[in-house]
Tab-separated table of C-alpha atoms in Angstrom:
chain	number	residue	atom	x	y	z
A	23	MET	CA	151.897	295.824	148.684
A	24	ARG	CA	149.246	293.589	148.052
A	25	GLU	CA	151.771	290.936	146.813
A	26	GLU	CA	153.603	291.265	149.967
A	27	PHE	CA	150.767	291.165	151.866
A	28	SER	CA	149.267	287.900	150.285
A	29	GLY	CA	152.550	286.305	150.477
A	30	ARG	CA	152.964	287.108	154.262
A	31	ASN	CA	149.547	285.472	154.740
A	32	LYS	CA	150.287	282.533	152.727
A	33	PHE	CA	153.605	282.111	154.765
A	34	CYS	CA	151.702	282.434	157.799
A	35	GLY	CA	149.102	279.866	156.983
A	36	CYS	CA	151.580	277.390	156.055
A	37	LEU	CA	153.389	278.060	159.608
A	38	ARG	CA	150.229	277.469	161.295
A	39	ARG	CA	149.747	273.778	159.800
A	40	CYS	CA	153.553	272.903	160.111
A	41	LEU	CA	153.572	273.733	163.815
A	42	PRO	CA	151.004	271.443	164.864
A	43	SER	CA	152.875	268.637	163.023
A	44	CYS	CA	156.038	269.991	164.276
A	45	SER	CA	155.056	269.786	167.949
A	46	CYS	CA	153.297	266.308	167.213
A	47	HIS	CA	156.727	265.152	166.481
A	48	CYS	CA	158.410	266.868	169.282
A	49	GLU	CA	156.256	265.278	171.409
A	50	CYS	CA	156.786	261.935	169.980
A	51	ALA	CA	160.536	262.247	170.196
A	52	MET	CA	160.347	263.183	173.974
A	53	ALA	CA	158.098	260.369	174.556
A	54	ALA	CA	160.365	257.779	172.759
A	55	PHE	CA	163.404	259.224	174.946
A	56	LYS	CA	161.352	259.421	178.079
A	57	GLY	CA	162.956	257.352	180.756
A	58	VAL	CA	166.419	257.310	179.146
A	59	TRP	CA	168.161	259.827	181.326
A	60	THR	CA	167.147	258.255	184.570
A	61	GLN	CA	169.316	256.180	186.896
A	62	ASP	CA	167.330	253.416	186.834
A	63	PHE	CA	167.666	252.848	183.077
A	64	TRP	CA	171.358	253.316	182.922
A	65	ARG	CA	171.611	250.967	185.609
A	66	ALA	CA	169.712	248.659	183.303
A	67	VAL	CA	172.396	249.410	180.535
A	68	CYS	CA	175.210	248.821	182.627
A	69	GLY	CA	173.860	245.635	183.774
A	70	GLU	CA	173.244	244.691	179.893
A	71	PHE	CA	176.711	245.173	179.224
A	72	LEU	CA	178.166	242.989	182.416
A	73	ALA	CA	175.760	240.248	181.421
A	74	MET	CA	176.986	240.073	178.013
A	75	LEU	CA	180.827	240.395	179.145
A	76	ILE	CA	180.557	237.443	181.317
A	77	PHE	CA	178.169	235.142	179.072
A	78	VAL	CA	180.760	235.968	176.098
A	79	LEU	CA	183.582	235.181	178.142
A	80	LEU	CA	182.294	232.034	179.797
A	81	GLY	CA	180.714	230.679	176.567
A	82	LEU	CA	183.518	231.233	174.213
A	83	GLY	CA	185.808	229.705	176.629
A	84	SER	CA	184.311	226.454	176.515
A	85	THR	CA	184.940	226.122	172.952
A	86	ILE	CA	188.935	226.437	173.487
A	87	ASN	CA	190.771	223.211	172.842
A	88	TRP	CA	193.655	222.937	175.409
A	89	SER	CA	194.716	219.789	173.477
A	90	ALA	CA	195.216	221.978	170.341
A	91	ALA	CA	198.723	221.770	170.693
A	92	GLN	CA	198.830	217.927	170.888
A	93	GLU	CA	199.762	215.980	167.514
A	94	SER	CA	196.101	214.574	167.053
A	95	PRO	CA	193.827	216.849	169.230
A	96	PRO	CA	190.309	215.741	169.896
A	97	PRO	CA	187.360	217.231	168.314
A	98	PRO	CA	185.646	219.836	170.448
A	99	ASP	CA	182.962	218.488	172.813
A	100	LEU	CA	179.610	219.669	171.913
A	101	VAL	CA	178.058	218.934	174.885
A	102	LEU	CA	180.148	220.828	177.494
A	103	ILE	CA	179.921	223.893	174.877
A	104	SER	CA	176.008	223.537	174.716
A	105	LEU	CA	175.891	222.869	178.551
A	106	CYS	CA	177.913	226.123	179.276
A	107	PHE	CA	176.258	228.483	177.125
A	108	GLY	CA	172.833	227.126	178.226
A	109	LEU	CA	173.725	227.146	181.955
A	110	SER	CA	175.404	230.384	181.533
A	111	ILE	CA	172.269	232.007	180.393
A	112	ALA	CA	170.032	230.469	183.113
A	113	THR	CA	172.477	232.147	185.804
A	114	LEU	CA	172.646	235.392	184.252
A	115	VAL	CA	168.956	235.776	183.899
A	116	GLN	CA	168.475	234.912	187.182
A	117	CYS	CA	171.081	237.592	188.329
A	118	PHE	CA	170.129	240.288	185.940
A	119	GLY	CA	166.309	239.933	185.265
A	120	HIS	CA	165.544	242.424	187.825
A	121	ILE	CA	167.567	244.881	186.799
A	122	SER	CA	167.566	245.125	183.033
A	123	GLY	CA	165.065	242.520	182.109
A	124	ALA	CA	168.341	240.288	181.237
A	125	HIS	CA	168.068	240.406	177.338
A	126	ILE	CA	171.654	239.433	176.859
A	127	ASN	CA	170.901	239.061	173.136
A	128	PRO	CA	169.980	241.727	170.325
A	129	ALA	CA	167.274	239.382	169.011
A	130	VAL	CA	165.516	239.637	172.164
A	131	THR	CA	165.854	243.215	172.379
A	132	VAL	CA	164.588	243.835	168.786
A	133	ALA	CA	161.700	241.453	169.620
A	134	MET	CA	160.669	243.386	172.549
A	135	VAL	CA	161.043	246.786	170.470
A	136	ALA	CA	158.867	245.249	167.790
A	137	THR	CA	156.031	244.003	170.224
A	138	ARG	CA	155.910	247.597	171.887
A	139	LYS	CA	157.449	246.220	175.200
A	140	LEU	CA	160.950	248.495	175.035
A	141	SER	CA	161.150	251.780	173.470
A	142	LEU	CA	163.011	252.166	169.907
A	143	ALA	CA	165.577	254.505	171.963
A	144	LYS	CA	165.906	252.475	174.847
A	145	GLY	CA	166.547	249.173	172.654
A	146	VAL	CA	169.378	251.132	171.029
A	147	PHE	CA	171.308	251.779	173.760
A	148	TYR	CA	170.777	248.160	174.983
A	149	LEU	CA	171.999	246.909	171.360
A	150	GLY	CA	175.119	249.203	171.810
A	151	ALA	CA	175.405	247.721	175.349
A	152	GLN	CA	175.093	244.247	174.502
A	153	CYS	CA	177.560	244.659	171.382
A	154	LEU	CA	180.286	246.754	173.868
A	155	GLY	CA	179.849	243.835	176.461
A	156	ALA	CA	180.513	240.787	173.874
A	157	VAL	CA	183.820	242.749	172.426
A	158	ALA	CA	185.249	243.266	176.196
A	159	GLY	CA	184.170	239.794	176.938
A	160	ALA	CA	186.125	238.546	173.697
A	161	ALA	CA	188.953	240.468	174.447
A	162	ILE	CA	189.619	239.261	177.796
A	163	LEU	CA	189.430	235.824	176.724
A	164	TYR	CA	192.152	236.729	173.906
A	165	GLY	CA	194.086	238.350	176.638
A	166	VAL	CA	194.107	235.506	179.167
A	167	THR	CA	194.260	232.919	176.634
A	168	PRO	CA	198.001	231.131	175.365
A	169	PRO	CA	198.245	231.954	171.690
A	170	ALA	CA	198.946	228.332	171.191
A	171	VAL	CA	195.283	227.031	172.125
A	172	ARG	CA	193.553	230.373	171.234
A	173	GLY	CA	192.208	228.973	167.863
A	174	SER	CA	189.587	230.986	166.329
A	175	LEU	CA	188.374	232.124	169.680
A	176	GLY	CA	184.885	230.550	169.202
A	177	VAL	CA	184.028	232.588	165.989
A	178	THR	CA	180.679	231.285	164.595
A	179	SER	CA	181.038	230.240	160.949
A	180	VAL	CA	178.887	228.307	158.262
A	181	ASN	CA	179.774	224.545	157.500
A	182	ALA	CA	181.287	224.092	154.111
A	183	GLY	CA	178.695	221.356	153.538
A	184	ILE	CA	175.690	223.944	153.738
A	185	SER	CA	174.889	226.899	151.920
A	186	THR	CA	174.430	230.635	153.522
A	187	GLY	CA	170.932	230.244	152.869
A	188	HIS	CA	170.499	227.043	154.815
A	189	ALA	CA	172.476	228.811	157.725
A	190	LEU	CA	170.177	231.732	157.642
A	191	VAL	CA	167.290	229.030	157.962
A	192	ILE	CA	168.945	227.244	160.988
A	193	GLU	CA	169.560	230.612	162.813
A	194	LEU	CA	166.061	231.926	162.032
A	195	LEU	CA	164.944	228.419	163.536
A	196	ILE	CA	166.760	228.268	166.602
A	197	THR	CA	166.171	231.976	167.380
A	198	PHE	CA	162.476	231.717	166.871
A	199	GLU	CA	162.664	229.003	169.502
A	200	LEU	CA	164.596	230.626	171.980
A	201	VAL	CA	162.536	233.780	171.893
A	202	PHE	CA	159.233	231.985	171.684
A	203	THR	CA	160.359	230.517	175.099
A	204	VAL	CA	161.162	233.602	176.560
A	205	CYS	CA	157.802	234.969	175.555
A	206	ALA	CA	156.033	232.320	176.687
A	207	THR	CA	158.028	231.837	179.963
A	208	CYS	CA	157.694	235.657	180.977
A	209	ASP	CA	154.111	235.826	180.254
A	210	PRO	CA	152.279	237.503	183.102
A	211	LYS	CA	149.000	236.301	181.805
A	212	ARG	CA	149.710	233.043	182.369
A	213	SER	CA	149.111	231.390	185.837
A	214	ASP	CA	150.281	227.850	185.400
A	215	LEU	CA	153.985	228.283	185.188
A	216	LYS	CA	155.600	226.046	188.126
A	217	GLY	CA	159.275	226.084	187.489
A	218	SER	CA	161.953	228.239	186.794
A	219	ALA	CA	161.754	230.933	183.700
A	220	ALA	CA	165.668	231.175	183.756
A	221	LEU	CA	166.240	227.476	183.395
A	222	ALA	CA	163.799	227.072	180.536
A	223	ILE	CA	165.537	229.858	178.723
A	224	GLY	CA	168.637	228.437	179.558
A	225	LEU	CA	167.581	224.821	178.311
A	226	SER	CA	166.251	226.482	175.050
A	227	VAL	CA	169.807	227.777	173.987
A	228	CYS	CA	171.313	224.547	175.370
A	229	ILE	CA	168.991	222.630	172.857
A	230	GLY	CA	169.568	225.146	170.015
A	231	HIS	CA	173.309	224.783	170.460
A	232	LEU	CA	173.214	220.673	170.586
A	233	PHE	CA	171.102	220.869	167.181
A	234	ALA	CA	172.951	223.640	165.428
A	235	ILE	CA	176.664	223.736	166.171
A	236	PRO	CA	177.590	221.133	163.492
A	237	TYR	CA	175.736	223.748	160.995
A	238	THR	CA	176.673	227.310	161.741
A	239	GLY	CA	178.298	227.152	165.154
A	240	ALA	CA	174.642	227.845	167.020
A	241	SER	CA	174.883	231.696	167.350
A	242	MET	CA	171.231	232.331	168.418
A	243	ASN	CA	172.424	236.049	169.176
A	244	PRO	CA	174.347	238.555	167.008
A	245	ALA	CA	176.503	240.126	169.725
A	246	ARG	CA	177.823	236.698	170.693
A	247	SER	CA	179.382	236.531	166.984
A	248	PHE	CA	180.137	240.112	166.809
A	249	GLY	CA	182.589	240.117	169.627
A	250	PRO	CA	184.950	237.411	168.433
A	251	ALA	CA	184.460	238.598	164.828
A	252	VAL	CA	185.961	241.864	166.072
A	253	ILE	CA	188.663	240.696	168.051
A	254	MET	CA	189.757	237.943	165.442
A	255	GLY	CA	188.623	240.156	162.463
A	256	HIS	CA	187.091	237.385	160.741
A	257	TRP	CA	183.888	238.748	158.985
A	258	GLU	CA	183.325	235.868	156.590
A	259	ASN	CA	178.956	235.162	156.309
A	260	HIS	CA	178.911	237.462	159.305
A	261	TRP	CA	175.350	239.043	158.153
A	262	VAL	CA	174.000	235.621	158.586
A	263	TYR	CA	174.184	236.003	162.468
A	264	TRP	CA	172.259	239.145	162.565
A	265	VAL	CA	169.870	238.530	159.639
A	266	GLY	CA	168.619	235.212	160.843
A	267	PRO	CA	168.036	235.436	164.479
A	268	LEU	CA	166.661	239.166	164.151
A	269	ILE	CA	164.250	238.017	161.688
A	270	GLY	CA	163.217	234.660	163.686
A	271	ALA	CA	163.004	236.588	166.808
A	272	VAL	CA	160.521	239.130	165.451
A	273	ILE	CA	158.460	236.472	164.148
A	274	ALA	CA	158.380	234.672	167.303
A	275	ALA	CA	157.631	237.642	169.348
A	276	ALA	CA	154.635	238.538	167.005
A	277	LEU	CA	153.109	235.283	166.658
A	278	TYR	CA	153.128	234.796	170.406
A	279	GLU	CA	151.960	238.289	171.318
A	280	TYR	CA	149.387	238.899	168.491
A	281	LEU	CA	148.273	235.518	167.471
A	282	PHE	CA	148.653	232.717	170.118
A	283	CYS	CA	148.134	234.621	173.288
A	284	PRO	CA	147.302	238.431	172.784
A	285	ASP	CA	147.120	240.962	175.115
A	286	ILE	CA	143.982	241.727	176.726
A	287	GLU	CA	144.601	245.647	175.990
A	288	LEU	CA	145.096	244.761	172.399
A	289	LYS	CA	142.148	242.835	172.118
A	290	ARG	CA	139.973	245.686	173.359
A	291	ARG	CA	141.236	247.663	170.705
A	292	TYR	CA	140.454	245.057	168.172
A	293	THR	CA	137.030	245.048	169.830
A	294	SER	CA	136.311	248.591	169.630
A	295	VAL	CA	137.356	248.448	165.543
A	296	LEU	CA	135.160	245.488	165.113
A	297	SER	CA	132.262	247.190	166.923
A	298	LYS	CA	131.503	249.198	163.864
A	299	SER	CA	130.727	246.459	162.090
A	300	SER	CA	127.634	243.943	162.098
A	301	PHE	CA	129.169	241.408	164.864
A	302	PRO	CA	126.975	240.920	167.307
A	303	ARG	CA	128.923	241.639	170.583
A	304	GLY	CA	126.444	243.071	172.708
A	305	GLN	CA	125.642	239.522	174.629
A	306	TYR	CA	129.396	239.318	175.510
A	307	GLU	CA	129.850	242.595	176.759
A	308	GLY	CA	130.118	242.953	180.445
A	309	MET	CA	130.845	239.267	181.267
A	310	GLU	CA	132.874	238.176	183.766
A	311	PRO	CA	135.778	235.710	183.301
A	312	ALA	CA	134.029	232.847	185.280
A	313	ALA	CA	131.186	233.204	182.759
A	314	PHE	CA	133.551	231.709	180.176
A	315	PRO	CA	133.405	227.825	179.776
A	316	SER	CA	136.866	227.025	179.520
A	317	GLU	CA	139.760	227.947	181.784
A	318	GLN	CA	141.969	229.292	178.653
A	319	ALA	CA	139.257	231.610	178.133
A	320	GLN	CA	139.338	232.880	181.403
A	321	LEU	CA	143.169	233.199	181.512
A	322	VAL	CA	142.694	235.648	178.176
A	323	VAL	CA	140.262	238.071	179.853
A	324	LYS	CA	142.343	238.156	183.143
A	325	GLN	CA	144.284	241.636	183.173
A	326	PRO	CA	148.235	240.559	182.702
A	327	ALA	CA	150.394	241.948	185.547
A	328	PHE	CA	153.578	243.924	184.984
A	329	THR	CA	156.804	242.427	184.609
A	330	VAL	CA	160.365	243.491	183.895
A	331	LEU	CA	160.295	242.478	180.524
A	332	ASP	CA	157.665	244.450	179.551
A	333	VAL	CA	159.626	247.870	180.740
A	334	GLU	CA	157.081	250.284	178.458
A	335	ARG	CA	154.160	248.808	180.135
A	336	ALA	CA	153.804	251.629	182.948
A	337	GLU	CA	154.878	254.539	180.707
A	338	ARG	CA	152.336	253.528	177.936
A	339	LYS	CA	149.626	253.645	180.582
A	340	GLU	CA	150.730	256.953	181.931
A	341	ARG	CA	150.703	258.524	178.338
A	342	GLU	CA	147.229	256.979	177.476
A	343	ALA	CA	145.852	258.259	180.964
A	344	ALA	CA	147.151	261.808	180.304
A	345	GLY	CA	145.283	261.670	176.519
A	346	GLU	CA	142.665	260.665	178.069
A	347	VAL	CA	142.496	263.623	180.237
A	348	LEU	CA	143.291	266.206	177.590
A	349	SER	CA	140.611	264.895	175.418
A	350	SER	CA	137.899	265.311	178.000
A	351	VAL	CA	139.396	268.836	178.799
C-alpha cells in the first residue's frame, strides 16, 4: 500500500509539472494559428494564389521564342524578359498589396516569418498558395502554347560555364537585392519616401533579371522555378533556386530589420537588457525626438505605423497587452 501510495504521489507530481508546460505549448499553438481561420486571411491566401498564377503566366510567356520554328531563330530578348518580369511584379504589388501584402515570392514570405512580421502558421499557407499558383500558371501557359515553340517553358537552368556553387551565390545576391528593396520601400518608419514602392520593387526584379539571366535564368523566386519544373519534369539543380533565394532573403531582412533600421520596440527591449549593466542611459530617458541632433536619429525614435506587410504587428500588440494585464492581476 505504501509503495502504491508513493507511486501515485510521484505520478501526480509529474502530472502537475507537465500540465503547465502542456498548457503553455497549447497556448503557443493557438497563438500561432490565431487569425488563420478567418475570412480576411483566406482572402489573402487566395490573393497570393491568383497573383502568383498571373505572374508566372505572364513572366514565362515572355520567354517563349515564337521564332523557334525557323531555321536560324534569334536568341531570346533579355531586355523583353526582364521588363516583363519586373513590370508584372510592379503591377501585381499595386493590385494585391492591400489584400495579402503582395509577397508573390516564397523568399519574401520566409523573410517576413524570420523577422516576425508573419506567423509560421500563416507563412505555410502562403507558401502553399504561391507554389500552387505557380504550377497553375505554368500549366495554363503549357496548354495555350503550340508545342513547336513551347521549348523548355522558361525553366530556369544553371549556365554550363559556371558551377552550382557560383549559381547559388548569384541567386543569393539578386534575391538579397530584391528583399532589401522590399524592406526599405515598405518601412513604416521612413518619412522620406516620395515615389511608388511597387515600381521600386518591380525595378529591382528587372535589374536582377538583366544581370543574372545569362548565369542562372534569374529566378529570384523559388515558386517561379517550381511551377515550370513541375509541368516540364525538369529538376536538374532545382535546389539552387530554393536554397539561394531563401538564404539571401533571410540575410537581407535580418540586416535591415535588426542592424540598419531596427524597430523602436526591438530597440526598447535591447535597452531594457542593457539597463542591467553600468551603461549610463539615465540622461537619455524621457527625451523627445526633437532633442536628438540629427534627422536620422529622430526617425529612429518615431513610432512606426502599421503596414500591410507586417500583418502580425496588431496581433502581437494584443498578446503583449493581455500578458501585462495577467501579470498585474
